[in-house]
Coordinates of C-alpha atoms and ligand atoms in Angstrom, one line a residue:
X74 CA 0.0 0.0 0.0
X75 CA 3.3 2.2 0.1
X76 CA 2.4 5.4 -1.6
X77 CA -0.6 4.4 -2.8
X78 CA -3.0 7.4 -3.3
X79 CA -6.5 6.1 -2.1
X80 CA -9.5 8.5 -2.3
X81 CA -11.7 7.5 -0.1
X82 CA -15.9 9.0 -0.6
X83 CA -17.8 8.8 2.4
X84 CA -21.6 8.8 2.3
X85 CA -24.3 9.1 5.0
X86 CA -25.0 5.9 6.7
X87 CA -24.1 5.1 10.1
X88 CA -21.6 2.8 9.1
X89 CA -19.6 6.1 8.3
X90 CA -18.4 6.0 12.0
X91 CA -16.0 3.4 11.4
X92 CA -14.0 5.2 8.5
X93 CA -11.9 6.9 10.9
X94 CA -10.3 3.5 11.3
X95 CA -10.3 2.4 7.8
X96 CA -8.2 6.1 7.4
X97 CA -6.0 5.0 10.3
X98 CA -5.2 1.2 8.9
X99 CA -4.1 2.6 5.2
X100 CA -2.4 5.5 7.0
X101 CA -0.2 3.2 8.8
X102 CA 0.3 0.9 6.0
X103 CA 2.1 3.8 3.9
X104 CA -0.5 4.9 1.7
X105 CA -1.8 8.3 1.2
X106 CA -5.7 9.1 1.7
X107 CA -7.6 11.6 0.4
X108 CA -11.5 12.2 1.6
X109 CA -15.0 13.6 -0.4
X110 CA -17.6 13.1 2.3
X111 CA -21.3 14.0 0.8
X112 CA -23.2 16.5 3.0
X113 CA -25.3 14.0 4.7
X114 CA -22.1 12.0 6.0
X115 CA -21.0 14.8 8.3
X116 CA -23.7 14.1 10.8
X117 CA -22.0 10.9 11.3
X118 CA -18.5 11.5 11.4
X119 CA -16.9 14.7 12.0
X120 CA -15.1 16.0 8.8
X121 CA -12.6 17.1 11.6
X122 CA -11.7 13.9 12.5
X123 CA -11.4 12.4 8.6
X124 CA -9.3 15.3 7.8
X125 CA -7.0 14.9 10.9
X126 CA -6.9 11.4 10.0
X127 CA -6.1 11.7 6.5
X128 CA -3.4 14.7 6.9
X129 CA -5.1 16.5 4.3
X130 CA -8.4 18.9 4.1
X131 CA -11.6 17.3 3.5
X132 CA -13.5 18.2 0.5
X133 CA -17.8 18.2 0.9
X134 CA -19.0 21.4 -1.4
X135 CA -18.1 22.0 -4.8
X136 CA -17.0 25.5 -3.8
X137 CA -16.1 26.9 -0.3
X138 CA -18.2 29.9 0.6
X139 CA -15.6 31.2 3.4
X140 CA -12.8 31.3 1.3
X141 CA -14.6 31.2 -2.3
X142 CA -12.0 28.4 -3.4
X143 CA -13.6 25.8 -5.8
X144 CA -12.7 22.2 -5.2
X145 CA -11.7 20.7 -9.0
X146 CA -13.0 17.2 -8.9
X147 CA -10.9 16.2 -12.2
X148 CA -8.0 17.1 -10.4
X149 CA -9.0 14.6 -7.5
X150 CA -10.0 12.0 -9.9
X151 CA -6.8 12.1 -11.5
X152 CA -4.9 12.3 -8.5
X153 CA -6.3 8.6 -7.4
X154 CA -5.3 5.3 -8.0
X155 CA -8.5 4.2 -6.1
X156 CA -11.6 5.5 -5.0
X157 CA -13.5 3.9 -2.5
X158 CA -16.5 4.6 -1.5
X159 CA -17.4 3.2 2.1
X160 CA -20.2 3.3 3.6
X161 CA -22.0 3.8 -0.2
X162 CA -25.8 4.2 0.7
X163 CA -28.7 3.1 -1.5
X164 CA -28.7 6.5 -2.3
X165 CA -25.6 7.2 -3.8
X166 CA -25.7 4.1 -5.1
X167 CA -28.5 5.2 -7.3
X168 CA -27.2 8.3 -8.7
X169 CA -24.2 6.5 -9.3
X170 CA -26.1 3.8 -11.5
X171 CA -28.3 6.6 -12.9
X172 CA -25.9 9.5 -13.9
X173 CA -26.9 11.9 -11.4
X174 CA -24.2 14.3 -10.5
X175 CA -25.5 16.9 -7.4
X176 CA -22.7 16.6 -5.8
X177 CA -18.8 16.6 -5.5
X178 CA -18.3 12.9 -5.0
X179 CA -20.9 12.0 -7.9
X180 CA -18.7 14.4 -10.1
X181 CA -15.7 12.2 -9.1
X182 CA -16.7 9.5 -9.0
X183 CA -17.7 10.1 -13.0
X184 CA -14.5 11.7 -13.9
X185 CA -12.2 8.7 -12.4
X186 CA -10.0 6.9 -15.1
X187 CA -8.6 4.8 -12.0
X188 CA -10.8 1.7 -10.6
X189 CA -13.7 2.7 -7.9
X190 CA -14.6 0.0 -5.7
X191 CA -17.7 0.3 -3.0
X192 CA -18.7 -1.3 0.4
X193 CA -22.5 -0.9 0.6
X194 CA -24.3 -0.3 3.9
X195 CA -27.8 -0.4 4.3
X196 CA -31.0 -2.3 6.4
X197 CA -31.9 -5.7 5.0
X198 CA -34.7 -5.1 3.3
X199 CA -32.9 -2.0 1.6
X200 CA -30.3 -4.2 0.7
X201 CA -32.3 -6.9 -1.0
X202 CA -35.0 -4.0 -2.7
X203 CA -34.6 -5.4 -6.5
X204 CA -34.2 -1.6 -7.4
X205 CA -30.9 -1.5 -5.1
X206 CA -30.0 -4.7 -6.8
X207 CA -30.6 -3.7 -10.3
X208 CA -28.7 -0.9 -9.6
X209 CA -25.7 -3.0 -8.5
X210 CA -25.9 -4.7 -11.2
X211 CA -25.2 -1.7 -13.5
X212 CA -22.1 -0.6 -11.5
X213 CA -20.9 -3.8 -11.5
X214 CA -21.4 -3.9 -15.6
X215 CA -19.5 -0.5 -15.7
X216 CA -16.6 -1.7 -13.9
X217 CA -16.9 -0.6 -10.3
X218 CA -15.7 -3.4 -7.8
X219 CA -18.6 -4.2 -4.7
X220 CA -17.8 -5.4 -1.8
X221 CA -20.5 -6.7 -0.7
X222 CA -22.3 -5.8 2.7
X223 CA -21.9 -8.7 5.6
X224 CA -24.2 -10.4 7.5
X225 CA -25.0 -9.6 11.2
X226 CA -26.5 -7.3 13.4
X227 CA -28.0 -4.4 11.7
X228 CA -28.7 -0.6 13.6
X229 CA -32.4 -1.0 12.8
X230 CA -32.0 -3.7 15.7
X231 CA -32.9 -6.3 12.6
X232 CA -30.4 -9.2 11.7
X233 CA -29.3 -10.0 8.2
X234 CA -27.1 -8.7 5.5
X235 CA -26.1 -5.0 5.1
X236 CA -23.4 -4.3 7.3
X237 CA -20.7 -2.4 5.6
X238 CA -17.4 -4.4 5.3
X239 CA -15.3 -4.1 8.6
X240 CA -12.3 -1.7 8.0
X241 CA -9.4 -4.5 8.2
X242 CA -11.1 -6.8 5.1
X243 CA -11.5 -3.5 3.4
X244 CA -7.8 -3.0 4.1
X245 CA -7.2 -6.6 3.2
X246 CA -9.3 -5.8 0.2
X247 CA -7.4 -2.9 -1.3
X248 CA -3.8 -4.4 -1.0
X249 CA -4.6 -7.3 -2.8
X250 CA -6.2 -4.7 -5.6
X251 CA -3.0 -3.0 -5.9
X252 CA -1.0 -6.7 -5.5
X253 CA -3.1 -7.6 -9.0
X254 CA -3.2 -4.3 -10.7
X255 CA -2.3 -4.5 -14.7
X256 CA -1.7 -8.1 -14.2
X257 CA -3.8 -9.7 -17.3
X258 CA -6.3 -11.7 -15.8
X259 CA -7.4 -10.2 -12.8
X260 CA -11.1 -11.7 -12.5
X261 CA -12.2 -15.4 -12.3
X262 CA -14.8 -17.3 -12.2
X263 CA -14.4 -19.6 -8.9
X264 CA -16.9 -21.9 -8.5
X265 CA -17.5 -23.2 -4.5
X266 CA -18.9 -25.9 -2.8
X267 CA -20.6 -25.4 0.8
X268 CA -22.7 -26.4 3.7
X269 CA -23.9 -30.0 4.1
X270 CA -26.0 -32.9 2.2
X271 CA -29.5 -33.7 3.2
X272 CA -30.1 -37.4 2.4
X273 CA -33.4 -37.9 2.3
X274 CA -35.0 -41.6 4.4
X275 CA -38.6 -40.6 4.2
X276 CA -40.7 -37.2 3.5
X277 CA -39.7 -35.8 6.9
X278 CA -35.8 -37.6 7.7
X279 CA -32.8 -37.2 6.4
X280 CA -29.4 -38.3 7.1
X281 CA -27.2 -35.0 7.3
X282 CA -24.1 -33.5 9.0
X283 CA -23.5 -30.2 11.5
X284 CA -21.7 -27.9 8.3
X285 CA -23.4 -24.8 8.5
X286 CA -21.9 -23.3 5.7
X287 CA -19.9 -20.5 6.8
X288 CA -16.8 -21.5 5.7
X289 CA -18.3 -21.3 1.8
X290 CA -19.8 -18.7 2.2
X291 CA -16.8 -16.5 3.7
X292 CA -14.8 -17.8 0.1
X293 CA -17.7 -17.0 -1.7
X294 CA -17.6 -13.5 0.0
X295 CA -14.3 -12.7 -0.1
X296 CA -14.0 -13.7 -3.7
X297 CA -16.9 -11.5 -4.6
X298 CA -15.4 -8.8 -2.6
X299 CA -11.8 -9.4 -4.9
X300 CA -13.6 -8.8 -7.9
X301 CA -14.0 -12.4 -8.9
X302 CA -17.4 -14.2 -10.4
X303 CA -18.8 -16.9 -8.0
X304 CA -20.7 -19.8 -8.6
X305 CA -21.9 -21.1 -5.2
X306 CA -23.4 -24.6 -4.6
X307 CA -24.7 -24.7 -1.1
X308 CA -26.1 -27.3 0.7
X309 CA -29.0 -26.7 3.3
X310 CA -27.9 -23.5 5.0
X311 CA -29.6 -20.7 6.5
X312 CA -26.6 -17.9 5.5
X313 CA -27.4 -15.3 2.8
X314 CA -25.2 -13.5 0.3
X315 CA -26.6 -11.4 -2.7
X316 CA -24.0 -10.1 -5.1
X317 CA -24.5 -9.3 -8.6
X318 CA -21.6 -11.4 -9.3
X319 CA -23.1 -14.2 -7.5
X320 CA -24.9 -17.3 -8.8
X321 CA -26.4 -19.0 -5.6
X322 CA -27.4 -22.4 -6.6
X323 CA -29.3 -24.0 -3.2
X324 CA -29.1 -28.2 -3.6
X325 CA -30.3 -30.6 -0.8
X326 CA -28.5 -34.0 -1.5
X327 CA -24.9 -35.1 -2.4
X328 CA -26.8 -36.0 -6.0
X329 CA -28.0 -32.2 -6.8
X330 CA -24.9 -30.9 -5.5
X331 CA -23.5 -33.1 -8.3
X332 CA -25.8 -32.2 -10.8
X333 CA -25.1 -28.7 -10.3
X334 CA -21.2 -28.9 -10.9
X335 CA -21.7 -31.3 -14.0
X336 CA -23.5 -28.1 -15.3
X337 CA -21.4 -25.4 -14.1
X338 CA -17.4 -26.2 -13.8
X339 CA -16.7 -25.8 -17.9
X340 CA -17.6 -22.4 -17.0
X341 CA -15.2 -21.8 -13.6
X342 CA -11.7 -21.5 -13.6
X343 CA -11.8 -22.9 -10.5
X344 CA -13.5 -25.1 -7.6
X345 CA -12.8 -25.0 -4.2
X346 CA -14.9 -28.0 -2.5
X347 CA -15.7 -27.0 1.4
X348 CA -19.2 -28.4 1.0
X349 CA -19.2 -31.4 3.7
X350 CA -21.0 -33.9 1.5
X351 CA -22.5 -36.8 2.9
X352 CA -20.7 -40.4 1.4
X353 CA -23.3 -42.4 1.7
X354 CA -27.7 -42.0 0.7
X355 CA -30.4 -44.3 1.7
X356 CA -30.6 -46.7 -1.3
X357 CA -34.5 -46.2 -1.2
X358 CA -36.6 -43.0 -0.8
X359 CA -40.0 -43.9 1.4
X360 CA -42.4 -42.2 -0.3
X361 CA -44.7 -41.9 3.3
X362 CA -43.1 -41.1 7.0
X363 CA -41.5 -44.7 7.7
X364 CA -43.5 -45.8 10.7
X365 CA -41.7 -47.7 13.3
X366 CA -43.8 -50.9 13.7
X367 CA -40.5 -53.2 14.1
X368 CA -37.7 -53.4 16.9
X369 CA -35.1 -52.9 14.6
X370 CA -35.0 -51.1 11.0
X371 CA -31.9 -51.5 9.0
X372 CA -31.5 -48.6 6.4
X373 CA -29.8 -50.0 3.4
X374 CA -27.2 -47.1 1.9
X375 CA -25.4 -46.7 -1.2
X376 CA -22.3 -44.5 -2.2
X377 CA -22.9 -40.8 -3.3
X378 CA -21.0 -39.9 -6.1
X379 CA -17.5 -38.1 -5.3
X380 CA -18.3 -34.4 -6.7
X381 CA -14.5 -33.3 -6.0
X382 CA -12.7 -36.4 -7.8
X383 CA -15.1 -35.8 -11.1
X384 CA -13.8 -32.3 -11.2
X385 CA -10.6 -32.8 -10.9
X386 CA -10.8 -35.6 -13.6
X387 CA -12.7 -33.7 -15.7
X388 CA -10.7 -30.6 -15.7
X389 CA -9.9 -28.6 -18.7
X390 CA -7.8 -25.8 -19.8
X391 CA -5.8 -25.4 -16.4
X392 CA -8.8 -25.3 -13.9
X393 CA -7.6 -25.7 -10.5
X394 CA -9.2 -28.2 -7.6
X395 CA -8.8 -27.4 -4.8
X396 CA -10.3 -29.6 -1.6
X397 CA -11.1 -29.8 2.0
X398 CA -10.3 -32.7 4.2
X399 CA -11.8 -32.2 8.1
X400 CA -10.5 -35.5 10.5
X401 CA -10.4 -36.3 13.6
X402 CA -7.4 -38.4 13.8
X403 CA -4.4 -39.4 11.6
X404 CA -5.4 -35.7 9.6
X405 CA -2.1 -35.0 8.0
X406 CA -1.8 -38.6 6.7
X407 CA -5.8 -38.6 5.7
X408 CA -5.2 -35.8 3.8
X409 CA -2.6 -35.7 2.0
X410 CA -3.8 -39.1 0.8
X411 CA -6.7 -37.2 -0.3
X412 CA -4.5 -35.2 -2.0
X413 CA -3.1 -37.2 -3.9
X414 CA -5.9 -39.7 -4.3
X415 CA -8.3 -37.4 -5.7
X416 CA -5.5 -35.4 -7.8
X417 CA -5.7 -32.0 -6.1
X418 CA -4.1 -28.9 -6.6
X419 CA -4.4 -28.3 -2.7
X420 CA -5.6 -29.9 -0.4
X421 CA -6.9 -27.5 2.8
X422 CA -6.9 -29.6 6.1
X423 CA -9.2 -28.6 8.8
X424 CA -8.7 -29.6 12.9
X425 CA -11.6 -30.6 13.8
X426 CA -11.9 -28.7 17.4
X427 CA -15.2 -29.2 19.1
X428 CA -16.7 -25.7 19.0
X429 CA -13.4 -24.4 17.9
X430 CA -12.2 -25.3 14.6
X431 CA -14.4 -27.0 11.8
X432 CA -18.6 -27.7 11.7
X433 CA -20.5 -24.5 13.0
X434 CA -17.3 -22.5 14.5
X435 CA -16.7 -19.0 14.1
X436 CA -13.3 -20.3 13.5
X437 CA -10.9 -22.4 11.6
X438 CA -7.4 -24.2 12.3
X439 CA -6.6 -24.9 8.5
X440 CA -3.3 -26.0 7.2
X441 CA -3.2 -25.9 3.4
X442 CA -1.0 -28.7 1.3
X443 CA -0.4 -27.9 -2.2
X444 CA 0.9 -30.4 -4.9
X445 CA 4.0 -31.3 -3.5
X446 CA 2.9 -31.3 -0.3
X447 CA 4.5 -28.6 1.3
X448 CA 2.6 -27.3 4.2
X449 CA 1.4 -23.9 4.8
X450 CA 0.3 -23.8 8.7
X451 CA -2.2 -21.6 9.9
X452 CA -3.0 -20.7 13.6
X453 CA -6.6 -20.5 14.6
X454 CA -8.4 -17.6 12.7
X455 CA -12.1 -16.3 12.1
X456 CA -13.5 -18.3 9.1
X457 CA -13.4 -15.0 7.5
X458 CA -9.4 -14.7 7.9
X459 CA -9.0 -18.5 7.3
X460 CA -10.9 -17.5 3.6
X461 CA -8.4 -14.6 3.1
X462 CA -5.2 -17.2 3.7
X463 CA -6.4 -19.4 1.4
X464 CA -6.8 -17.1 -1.6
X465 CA -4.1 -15.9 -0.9
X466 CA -2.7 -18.9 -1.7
X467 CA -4.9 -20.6 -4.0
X468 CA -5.9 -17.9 -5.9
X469 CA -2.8 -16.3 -8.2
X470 CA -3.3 -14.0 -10.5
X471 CA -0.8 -14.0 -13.8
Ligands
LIG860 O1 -19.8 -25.2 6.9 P1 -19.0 -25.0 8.2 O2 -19.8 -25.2 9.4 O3 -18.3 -23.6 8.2 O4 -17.9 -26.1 8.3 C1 -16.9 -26.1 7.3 C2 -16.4 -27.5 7.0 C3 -15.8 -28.1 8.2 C4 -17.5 -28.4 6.5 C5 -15.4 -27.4 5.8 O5 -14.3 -26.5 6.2 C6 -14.7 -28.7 5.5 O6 -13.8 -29.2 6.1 N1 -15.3 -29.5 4.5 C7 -14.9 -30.8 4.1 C8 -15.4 -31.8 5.1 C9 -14.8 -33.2 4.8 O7 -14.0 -33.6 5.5 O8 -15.1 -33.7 3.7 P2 -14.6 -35.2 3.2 O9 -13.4 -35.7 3.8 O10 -15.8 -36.1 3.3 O11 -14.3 -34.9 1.7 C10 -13.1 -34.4 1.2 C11 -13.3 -33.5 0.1 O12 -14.1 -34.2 -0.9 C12 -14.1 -32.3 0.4 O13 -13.5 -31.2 -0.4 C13 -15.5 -32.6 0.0 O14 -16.2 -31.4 -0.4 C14 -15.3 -33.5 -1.2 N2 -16.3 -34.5 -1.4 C15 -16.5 -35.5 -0.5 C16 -17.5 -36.5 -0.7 C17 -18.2 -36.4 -1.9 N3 -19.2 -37.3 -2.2 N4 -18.0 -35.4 -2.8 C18 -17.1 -34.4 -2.5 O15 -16.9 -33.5 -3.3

């Protein structure tokens, strides 16, 4: 980030509280920042505070009426290798989709030749309005980068997605932008597995596992958030992401999950497989709830089809496979045998950790193995961090 020149466009949602840390992290990490807050973000952060943040006067007005100096927004737009606008309401959002220019961030925001990447903030309902999607969409199809908004608690009191990015992964974000900047092929198309496999016994049973999906759905993130296209394939799961970017493909068993892939991997330039997919399925579906009239009831299972070893045999043009291996004992041994069994590019180990590392956690002990087996060992991390060290390694931009 040393010497970058980041101009950073602050809008008015409350979220806009939390750029005086974003200024701080790319402060310290050598790069120089630059703010345009709109009028309605100053009664949520101070434009004292972002300009004693940033070093450098904030610019709100087109023109100031003390000193009758007028603020060139060309100037600014060429001065930028970046402009990132965090917290990016639904409103600005819109004038950005639209064309509207009333004020000095819209104006630079237009004139920027350099990339302008957002982190949208807004309540769920906002965030999922198909007008605020549509209009996503657009930006997206005129090059700006969106990070998309995170799930949790929101400040209407509600719960869901629309929290802006937290300052660190925006951080994150940035310095792998300017790591792949001018290389050739900066986007991919990465297509991920997640969550777990419902096997269905009868109408109301299933044979499952405890995957809740977060771990897919953090690489899903994350990619979006770096630009990529995603193709997620998730297993029963109660997380949401919405991305124009995004195809969310929902499965139930081990056999739509592989019905999805068949359809979609010519299309990826990559698969990372965290779903936790059950090996085995009842051989026969009971149409009616199985009543239990006997002592004992045998349920006669077959073998599911192995999604991750078809991909990788089935790969074309360079595409990578990459998998997941959780045990419980003998783990480096189990998976590098994995590895090498199911002809991986990498192979990403989890410990399993009761309500530490693996199904459910809000973290992750992951070592990742790639083709000759050298290890790259991780210490415990959120499932969010764990997602960032393995693109970082998986995901290598020529
Ligand atoms: O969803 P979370 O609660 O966040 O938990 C994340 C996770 C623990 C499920 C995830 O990080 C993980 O480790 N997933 C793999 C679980 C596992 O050990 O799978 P496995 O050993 O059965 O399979 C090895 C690999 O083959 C995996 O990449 C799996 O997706 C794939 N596989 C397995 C069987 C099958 N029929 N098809 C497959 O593609």
């Amino acid at each position: 980030m040393q010497g970058k020149r980041i101009l950073l466009g602050i809008t008015g949602g409350i979220a806009a509280y939390k750029i005086a840390y974003l200024i701080r992290i790319l402060k310290k990490q050598g790069a120089e920042v630059r703010a345009i807050m709109t009028p309605a973000s100053s009664d949520f952060i101070s434009p004292l505070v972002v300009s004693t943040l940033t070093e450098n006067p904030v610019s709100i007005e087109f023109w100031n009426k003390q000193t009758g100096e007028w603020t060139n927004h060309v100037e600014l737009a060429l001065w930028a290798d970046v402009l990132v606008i965090a917290p990016c309401t639904a409103n600005t959002l819109a004038k950005m989709a639209s064309g509207l220019c009333d004020n000095l961030l819209l104006a630079t925001y237009f004139s920027m030749k350099a990339k302008t990447i957002i982190a949208p903030a807004m309540d769920l309902d906002m965030y999922q309005h198909p007008t605020v999607k549509r209009n996503m969409e657009a930006l997206l199809g005129d090059g700006v980068q969106i990070i998309p908004a995170t799930e949790g608690e929101l400040a209407s009191g509600l719960e869901g997605q629309g929290r802006m990015e937290e300052p660190e992964q925006i951080a994150q974000i940035l310095s792998v932008f300017f790591q792949n900047e001018g290389k050739k092929s900066s986007s991919k198309t990465v297509l991920i597995t997640a969550g777990p496999t419902h096997e269905a016994i009868d109408p109301v049973r299933f044979i499952g596992n405890h995957s809740s999906g977060k771990m897919g759905f953090e690489l899903a993130h994350l990619s979006l958030s770096q630009g990529h296209s995603v193709i997620l394939i998730s297993g029963p799961s109660v997380l949401e992401l919405t991305h124009p970017n995004l195809t969310l493909i929902r499965v139930q068993s081990a056999q739509d999950m592989f019905a999805a892939v068949q359809e979609h991997w010519n299309a990826c330039h990559m698969g990372i497989f965290s779903a936790a997919v059950a090996d085995y399925r009842p051989e026969v579906f009971a149409k009616q709830k199985i009543k239990k009239n006997e002592e004992d009831f045998i349920l006669h299972l077959v073998k599911n089809p192995d999604i991750l070893s078809w991909a990788s045999a089935h790969r074309e043009n360079g595409q990578l496979v990459v998998g997941f291996a959780l045990e419980t004992n003998n783990a480096e041994e189990n998976a590098l045998g994995k590895l090498d069994r199911k002809n991986l590019d990498y192979i990403i180990l989890n410990e399993f950790i009761k309500d530490v590392s693996g199904f459910q956690s809000e973290t992750n002990k992951i070592t990742i193995f790639d083709k000759d087996k050298k290890a790259h060992v991780f210490p415990l991390k959120s499932k969010r961090e764990v997602a960032q060290d393995i693109l970082s390694v998986v995901l290598t931009i020529e």
